[in-house]
Short mmCIF file of C-alpha atoms in Angstrom, two decimals:
data_model
loop_
_atom_site.label_atom_id
_atom_site.label_comp_id
_atom_site.label_asym_id
_atom_site.label_seq_id
_atom_site.Cartn_x
_atom_site.Cartn_y
_atom_site.Cartn_z
CA MET A 187 126.31 156.81 46.17
CA LYS A 188 124.86 160.58 45.66
CA GLN A 189 121.29 161.36 44.99
CA SER A 190 120.24 165.11 44.44
CA THR A 191 116.84 166.19 45.01
CA PRO A 192 115.96 169.91 44.00
CA ILE A 193 113.69 172.54 45.98
CA LEU A 194 112.56 174.85 43.53
CA ILE A 195 111.60 178.13 45.40
CA LEU A 196 109.84 180.91 43.62
CA LEU A 197 110.04 184.75 44.30
CA LEU A 198 106.99 187.24 42.90
CA LEU A 199 106.92 190.66 43.87
CA CYS A 200 102.77 190.01 44.02
CA CYS A 201 100.58 187.75 46.10
CA SER A 202 101.96 184.91 48.47
CA ALA A 203 100.29 181.38 49.01
CA VAL A 204 101.45 179.36 52.11
CA PHE A 205 100.95 175.71 52.83
CA SER A 206 101.44 174.04 55.82
CA ALA A 207 101.16 169.86 56.21
CA SER A 208 103.61 166.99 56.78
CA LEU A 209 103.96 163.64 55.22
CA THR A 210 106.67 161.58 57.19
CA TYR A 211 107.73 157.76 56.79
CA ASP A 212 106.87 155.53 59.95
CA ARG A 213 108.65 152.37 59.32
CA ALA A 214 106.99 150.57 62.45
CA THR A 215 106.98 146.89 61.62
CA GLY A 216 108.02 147.76 57.80
CA ASN A 217 111.16 147.56 55.95
CA LEU A 218 112.99 149.43 53.21
CA ASP A 219 114.98 146.73 52.04
CA GLY A 220 115.44 142.99 51.92
CA PHE A 221 112.63 142.57 49.56
CA ALA A 222 112.87 139.00 47.54
CA VAL A 223 112.72 139.61 43.97
CA ASN A 224 112.63 135.83 43.09
CA ILE A 225 109.17 135.29 44.35
CA ALA A 226 105.68 136.06 43.27
CA ASP A 227 103.04 136.92 45.70
CA SER A 228 99.64 135.46 45.92
CA PRO A 229 97.55 136.57 44.58
CA ASN A 230 99.68 138.58 42.09
CA TYR A 231 97.29 140.59 40.27
CA PRO A 232 95.49 144.08 41.18
CA GLY A 233 92.03 142.67 41.10
CA GLY A 234 92.96 140.43 43.94
CA TYR A 235 93.46 143.33 46.36
CA THR A 236 90.49 145.43 45.63
CA ASN A 237 88.70 144.37 48.43
CA ALA A 238 88.26 144.88 52.54
CA THR A 239 91.18 142.38 53.18
CA GLU A 240 94.44 143.88 54.87
CA VAL A 241 97.81 143.20 53.51
CA TRP A 242 100.25 144.51 55.93
CA SER A 243 101.36 141.04 57.26
CA LYS A 244 102.67 140.35 53.96
CA SER A 245 106.70 140.61 53.46
CA GLY A 246 106.28 143.30 51.05
CA PHE A 247 105.06 145.55 53.91
CA ILE A 248 107.01 148.94 53.43
CA GLY A 249 105.66 150.74 56.40
CA ARG A 250 103.35 153.75 56.91
CA LEU A 251 102.85 157.30 55.62
CA LEU A 252 102.00 159.54 58.38
CA TYR A 253 99.84 162.47 57.10
CA LEU A 254 98.71 165.83 58.65
CA GLY A 255 96.78 168.27 56.26
CA GLU A 256 93.85 168.75 54.00
CA PRO A 257 92.22 166.09 52.08
CA CYS A 258 93.94 165.54 48.82
CA THR A 259 95.51 163.28 46.33
CA PHE A 260 98.34 161.17 46.72
CA THR A 261 100.48 160.13 43.54
CA PHE A 262 102.99 157.21 43.28
CA SER A 263 105.62 157.80 40.73
CA ASN A 264 108.63 155.42 39.43
CA ILE A 265 111.56 158.04 39.57
CA GLY A 266 114.00 155.23 38.57
CA PRO A 267 115.70 153.07 37.48
CA VAL A 268 113.36 152.47 34.77
CA ALA A 269 113.32 148.75 33.57
CA SER A 270 114.20 147.67 30.03
CA TYR A 271 112.40 145.24 28.05
CA THR A 272 108.91 145.76 29.34
CA SER A 273 105.93 147.37 28.20
CA ASN A 274 104.10 147.23 31.50
CA ASN A 275 103.70 150.81 33.08
CA ARG A 276 104.10 149.33 36.88
CA PHE A 277 106.94 149.62 39.38
CA TYR A 278 110.00 147.35 39.44
CA PHE A 279 113.13 146.41 41.23
CA THR A 280 116.15 146.35 38.99
CA LEU A 281 119.81 144.96 39.50
CA ASN A 282 122.26 147.18 40.97
CA ASN A 283 125.36 145.23 42.00
CA ASP A 284 128.30 147.69 43.52
CA GLY A 285 126.77 150.61 42.27
CA THR A 286 126.38 149.41 38.64
CA PRO A 287 122.73 149.52 37.51
CA ASN A 288 121.53 147.03 35.12
CA THR A 289 117.91 147.87 34.26
CA GLY A 290 117.59 144.59 32.06
CA VAL A 291 117.23 142.56 35.22
CA TRP A 292 114.05 143.24 37.10
CA ARG A 293 110.92 142.20 39.18
CA GLU A 294 107.66 144.06 38.53
CA PHE A 295 105.50 145.03 41.20
CA PHE A 296 102.37 147.06 42.29
CA LEU A 297 101.30 149.04 45.38
CA VAL A 298 98.37 148.44 47.88
CA THR A 299 97.48 151.21 50.20
CA ARG A 300 95.14 151.61 53.06
CA ALA A 301 94.43 154.99 55.00
CA LYS A 302 93.35 154.86 58.53
CA GLY A 303 92.78 157.78 61.05
CA ILE A 304 93.74 158.41 64.73
CA THR A 305 90.85 160.46 66.31
CA HIS A 306 91.67 163.22 68.91
CA GLY A 307 90.80 160.59 71.52
CA GLY A 308 93.60 158.37 70.69
CA SER A 309 91.46 155.47 69.11
CA GLN A 310 92.05 154.27 65.48
CA HIS A 311 89.59 154.25 63.06
CA ASP A 312 89.76 152.21 59.65
CA PHE A 313 87.32 155.16 57.83
CA SER A 314 88.18 153.56 54.28
CA SER A 315 87.42 150.01 55.21
CA ILE A 316 88.93 149.31 51.73
CA ASN A 317 92.31 148.91 49.86
CA SER A 318 93.55 151.19 47.09
CA VAL A 319 95.31 149.86 44.73
CA ILE A 320 98.17 151.65 42.89
CA ALA A 321 98.38 149.31 39.83
CA ASN A 322 100.69 151.76 37.56
CA ASN A 323 103.47 153.80 37.67
CA SER A 324 101.83 157.51 38.48
CA GLY A 325 98.63 155.97 40.02
CA SER A 326 96.66 157.82 42.76
CA PHE A 327 94.18 157.72 45.30
CA ILE A 328 92.15 160.32 46.98
CA LEU A 329 91.97 161.06 50.48
CA ASN A 330 88.79 162.54 51.38
CA VAL A 331 89.51 163.52 54.96
CA GLY A 332 91.95 165.87 56.64
CA ALA A 333 93.95 165.51 59.86
CA GLY A 334 95.47 167.68 62.36
CA THR A 335 95.10 169.72 65.40
CA GLU A 336 94.03 172.90 64.15
CA LEU A 337 91.03 174.64 65.72
CA ALA A 338 87.56 174.99 63.69
CA SER A 339 86.56 178.54 63.54
CA VAL A 340 83.83 179.58 65.85
CA GLY A 341 80.47 179.23 63.86
CA GLU A 342 81.71 176.67 61.63
CA VAL A 343 81.38 172.74 61.74
CA GLY A 344 83.89 171.08 63.75
CA TYR A 345 84.82 167.60 65.58
CA ASP A 346 85.12 166.46 69.16
CA THR A 347 87.34 163.63 70.47
CA ASN A 348 85.39 160.57 69.12
CA ARG A 349 84.42 162.28 65.28
CA ASN A 350 81.27 163.60 66.18
CA SER A 351 80.62 166.98 64.28
CA GLY A 352 78.69 170.06 65.33
CA VAL A 353 79.01 173.84 65.11
CA TYR A 354 81.68 175.20 67.07
CA THR A 355 80.65 177.67 69.60
CA GLY A 356 84.34 178.48 70.93
CA THR A 357 83.61 176.90 74.28
CA ASN A 358 81.96 173.26 73.48
CA ALA A 359 83.36 169.93 72.27
CA PHE A 360 83.49 170.35 68.74
CA ARG A 361 86.48 172.56 68.69
CA TYR A 362 88.76 170.40 65.95
CA LYS A 363 88.69 171.34 62.12
CA TYR A 364 89.43 167.83 61.21
CA PRO A 365 88.00 164.58 62.72
CA TYR A 366 91.50 162.98 63.09
CA SER A 367 94.49 163.99 64.70
CA ALA A 368 96.60 162.25 62.17
CA ILE A 369 96.22 159.68 58.98
CA TRP A 370 98.48 156.85 58.59
CA ILE A 371 98.76 154.90 55.05
CA ASP A 372 99.81 151.33 54.94
CA VAL A 373 102.05 150.81 51.80
CA THR A 374 102.61 147.27 50.87
CA LEU A 375 104.52 145.98 47.44
CA ILE A 376 102.83 142.87 45.58
CA ARG A 377 105.14 141.31 43.42
CA THR A 378 103.81 139.75 40.11
CA THR A 379 104.81 137.00 37.89
CA SER A 380 106.54 139.28 35.41
CA ALA A 381 110.07 139.37 35.58
CA ARG A 382 113.31 139.38 33.49
CA SER A 383 116.73 137.13 35.02
CA SER A 384 115.24 137.84 38.42
CA THR A 385 117.26 135.17 39.76
CA THR A 386 120.27 136.78 38.88
CA ARG A 387 122.24 136.98 42.36
CA GLY A 388 122.65 140.33 43.82
CA TYR A 389 121.10 143.36 44.95
CA TYR A 390 118.21 145.46 43.50
CA GLU A 391 116.66 148.91 43.94
CA SER A 392 113.31 150.89 43.34
CA HIS A 393 112.72 154.54 43.72
CA ILE A 394 109.48 155.44 44.62
CA GLN A 395 108.12 159.16 44.72
CA ILE A 396 104.80 160.11 46.53
CA THR A 397 103.48 163.59 46.10
CA THR A 398 100.37 165.28 47.11
CA GLY A 399 100.67 168.41 44.50
CA GLY A 400 100.68 170.72 47.45
CA GLY A 401 104.37 170.80 48.40
CA LEU A 402 104.64 167.68 49.96
CA SER A 403 107.32 164.91 48.28
CA GLN A 404 108.29 161.59 50.07
CA THR A 405 110.87 159.26 48.27
CA LEU A 406 111.41 155.89 49.06
CA TYR A 407 114.55 154.44 48.05
CA LEU A 408 113.83 150.66 48.19
CA GLY A 409 116.10 147.75 48.06
CA GLY A 410 115.48 144.16 46.91
CA MET A 411 117.92 141.40 46.70
CA TYR A 412 118.24 137.65 45.70
CA ASN A 413 121.30 135.54 47.19
CA PRO A 414 123.73 138.17 47.01
CA ARG A 415 127.30 137.29 47.14
CA SER A 416 129.53 138.65 50.15
CA SER A 417 131.38 140.65 47.72
CA HIS A 418 128.51 142.78 46.56
CA THR A 419 127.59 146.33 47.94
CA GLU A 420 123.90 146.83 49.18
CA PRO A 421 122.64 150.03 47.55
CA ASN A 422 121.08 152.75 49.73
CA ALA A 423 117.45 152.34 51.32
CA TYR A 424 116.09 155.00 52.80
CA ALA A 425 113.16 157.59 52.99
CA PHE A 426 113.40 161.27 52.20
CA SER A 427 110.73 163.81 52.17
CA ILE A 428 110.89 167.52 51.40
CA GLU A 429 107.54 169.54 53.07
CA GLU A 430 107.69 173.28 51.30
CA LEU A 431 105.96 176.07 53.26
CA TYR A 432 105.53 178.04 49.88
CA THR A 433 104.18 176.30 46.95
CA SER A 434 103.90 179.26 44.64
CA ALA A 435 105.48 182.62 44.32
CA PHE A 436 105.73 184.80 47.52
CA PRO A 437 106.32 188.86 47.66
CA PHE A 438 109.71 189.68 48.41
CA SER A 439 108.36 192.02 51.33
CA GLU A 440 108.14 188.67 53.33
CA LEU A 441 112.01 188.50 53.18
CA GLU A 442 113.34 191.84 52.66
CA ASN A 443 113.68 192.21 56.81
CA ARG A 444 115.45 189.09 57.25
CA ASN A 445 118.82 189.51 57.38
CA SER A 446 120.55 187.44 59.72
CA VAL A 447 120.39 183.75 60.68
CA ALA A 448 118.57 184.39 63.55
CA ALA A 449 115.77 186.26 61.75
CA SER A 450 115.77 184.01 58.67
CA MET A 451 112.64 182.71 56.97
CA GLU A 452 111.82 179.04 57.07
CA VAL A 453 110.91 177.82 53.51
CA ALA A 454 110.95 173.88 53.78
CA THR A 455 111.74 171.07 56.05
CA ILE A 456 113.38 168.09 54.78
CA LYS A 457 113.37 164.74 56.83
CA TYR A 458 115.81 161.40 56.14
CA VAL A 459 114.92 158.06 57.74
CA SER A 460 116.71 154.75 57.47
CA HIS A 461 117.32 151.56 59.31
CA VAL A 462 119.92 150.45 56.99
CA ASP A 463 122.21 153.65 56.41
CA GLN A 464 124.00 156.38 58.18
CA ALA A 465 124.28 159.65 55.83
CA GLU A 466 125.47 163.08 55.18
CA ILE A 467 123.02 165.76 53.98
CA SER A 468 124.83 168.29 52.07
CA ILE A 469 122.95 171.53 50.94
CA ALA A 470 124.22 173.65 47.88
CA SER A 471 123.41 175.80 44.91
CA ASN A 472 124.79 173.44 42.53
CA ALA A 473 124.27 169.47 41.74
CA ALA A 474 127.93 168.84 42.50
CA GLY A 475 127.36 170.07 46.42
CA THR A 476 130.33 172.12 46.02
CA ALA A 477 129.07 175.73 45.92
CA ALA A 478 127.38 177.94 48.43
CA ALA A 479 126.42 181.20 46.54
CA PHE A 480 122.91 181.38 46.34
CA TYR A 481 120.89 183.92 43.93
CA PHE A 482 117.39 184.69 42.72
CA THR A 483 117.40 185.06 39.05
CA THR A 484 114.97 186.07 36.41
CA SER A 485 114.69 184.74 32.82
CA ASP A 486 116.01 188.12 31.31
CA GLY A 487 119.20 188.06 33.50
CA LEU A 488 118.07 190.12 36.84
CA TYR A 489 119.72 188.55 39.93
CA PHE A 490 120.10 189.23 43.48
CA PRO A 491 122.07 187.17 46.33
CA PHE A 492 120.43 185.46 49.20
CA ARG A 493 121.61 183.26 52.06
CA VAL A 494 120.40 179.85 53.36
CA ALA A 495 120.62 178.69 57.26
CA TYR A 496 120.20 175.38 58.57
CA ASP A 497 118.25 174.93 61.48
CA ALA A 498 118.66 171.38 62.54
CA VAL A 499 115.55 169.63 64.51
CA THR A 500 117.36 165.96 64.97
CA PRO A 501 119.96 166.40 66.02
CA ASN A 502 119.17 169.48 67.91
CA LEU A 503 121.76 171.97 66.86
CA SER A 504 121.85 176.05 66.74
CA PRO A 505 120.90 177.32 63.20
CA VAL A 506 124.00 177.97 60.94
CA GLU A 507 124.46 179.64 57.67
CA ILE A 508 125.46 177.56 54.78
CA THR A 509 128.86 178.19 53.50
CA PRO A 510 131.44 175.67 51.14
CA ALA A 511 132.87 175.03 54.42
CA SER A 512 130.01 174.28 56.54
CA ASN A 513 127.39 172.79 54.33
CA THR A 514 127.10 168.92 55.57
CA PHE A 515 125.39 167.43 58.19
CA THR A 516 125.52 163.69 59.45
CA THR A 517 122.09 161.70 60.75
CA VAL A 518 121.92 160.41 64.28
CA SER A 519 120.62 157.02 65.37
CA THR A 520 117.51 157.85 67.59
CA THR A 521 114.43 155.58 68.80
CA VAL A 522 111.07 157.05 68.24
CA ALA A 523 107.47 156.27 69.02
CA SER A 524 105.01 155.42 66.33
CA PRO A 525 101.64 157.19 66.95
CA VAL A 526 100.26 154.14 65.59
CA GLY A 527 101.76 152.05 68.54
CA GLY A 528 105.18 150.64 68.90
CA SER A 529 108.84 152.28 68.41
CA TYR A 530 111.59 151.70 66.25
CA THR A 531 115.29 152.89 66.04
CA ALA A 532 116.84 154.35 63.01
CA ASN A 533 119.51 156.71 61.54
CA ARG A 534 117.65 159.99 61.20
CA LEU A 535 117.69 163.66 60.26
CA GLU A 536 115.41 166.52 60.24
CA GLU A 537 116.29 170.11 59.30
CA LYS A 538 114.38 173.21 58.30
CA ILE A 539 115.71 175.29 55.51
CA LYS A 540 115.79 179.12 56.06
CA LEU A 541 116.33 182.28 53.92
CA PHE A 542 117.83 185.53 54.59
CA VAL A 543 118.93 188.77 52.55
CA PRO A 544 121.93 191.16 52.96
CA VAL A 545 120.84 194.34 54.43
CA ASN A 546 119.64 196.88 51.90
CA THR A 547 118.69 194.13 49.33
CA ASN A 548 116.58 196.19 46.75
CA PRO A 549 115.59 193.92 43.51
CA ALA A 550 114.05 195.09 40.50
CA GLU A 551 110.50 194.21 39.89
CA GLY A 552 110.09 190.59 38.33
CA LEU A 553 109.76 186.77 39.01
CA TYR A 554 112.65 185.07 40.45
CA SER A 555 113.45 181.81 41.04
CA SER A 556 116.32 179.76 42.82
CA THR A 557 117.15 175.79 43.12
CA ILE A 558 118.66 174.55 46.64
CA TYR A 559 120.51 171.31 46.11
CA ILE A 560 119.93 168.55 48.76
CA LEU A 561 122.61 165.73 48.28
CA VAL A 562 122.31 162.53 50.36
CA THR A 563 125.59 160.52 50.46
CA GLN A 564 125.50 157.04 52.06
CA ILE A 565 128.26 156.74 55.12
CA ASP A 566 130.05 153.14 54.97
#
């Protein structure tokens, strides 16, 4: 089964805006699949979780989102399949046996999240002290604090290793821009009593996308089940993220002297994690994954070619140009440590997408855009 995720990159001979942050799935003690769809949790309504009681120990614990960046809003959206015969605007596991979706069979759920921080000294801090409930599709919560290892500017307020704040002098302890080195967000699904034929045997799926509105996108492909037959094929269960460095148009001057793989300009990072499925990741200029001729185009027909380079971080490989004969890369099984504690083994891939142009490329002035398709294919 293939799922394609487009990265839209705009080019404008004007100003630039660069964003640097990251959002990563950390499985730890969570799961992406195996959720029972024939049961409801207790309590099974959103109001039962708008309190300080943590819920990560429940069977619906998905895992953690690890975040680095400035304060922002996280939005959780159902990106399919869409359940039939329901007027509730929530999230759903829908039946998918052997690659054949049946959206008329489903179990409804909502999400409970809890944000916490890791100080620069390594201690954990439950700064929110309360759950944020994502009761409906496209619901969100606001993260009011940032995280990262960036240094504060001299003369501005900074933080020490224990979250204490003060004006940074360039030599004192208040050297960090943010109070935390990282933030993690526990994500747990809570199944409601609303269901339709959810005792139908087989596998179920739900696709949830988390975005920050600033170039970060994390998609969770979740798997449910109810007493599947041995002949049933389980759908994909994985996490896939895109981190764009450019979230608005950038000037051609930043690209014009990038004329080789070695000199290519990084525009995005993609990450795949699954404890269930190995996968192949393909990069192409069409949704079928078969073309590798890339062009920036304008709405009035202007265009110029560019080239794409793949720089693998996991597994660690030398950068290569994307061509029709060399555009597919395979995940590897690795064990990684969680900054929150513990470690886990998963099939992983992390790669940087980079751009370069032929020598003497000189496009006419205008607003150009291009779509790079990333295709994920499960390996049986």
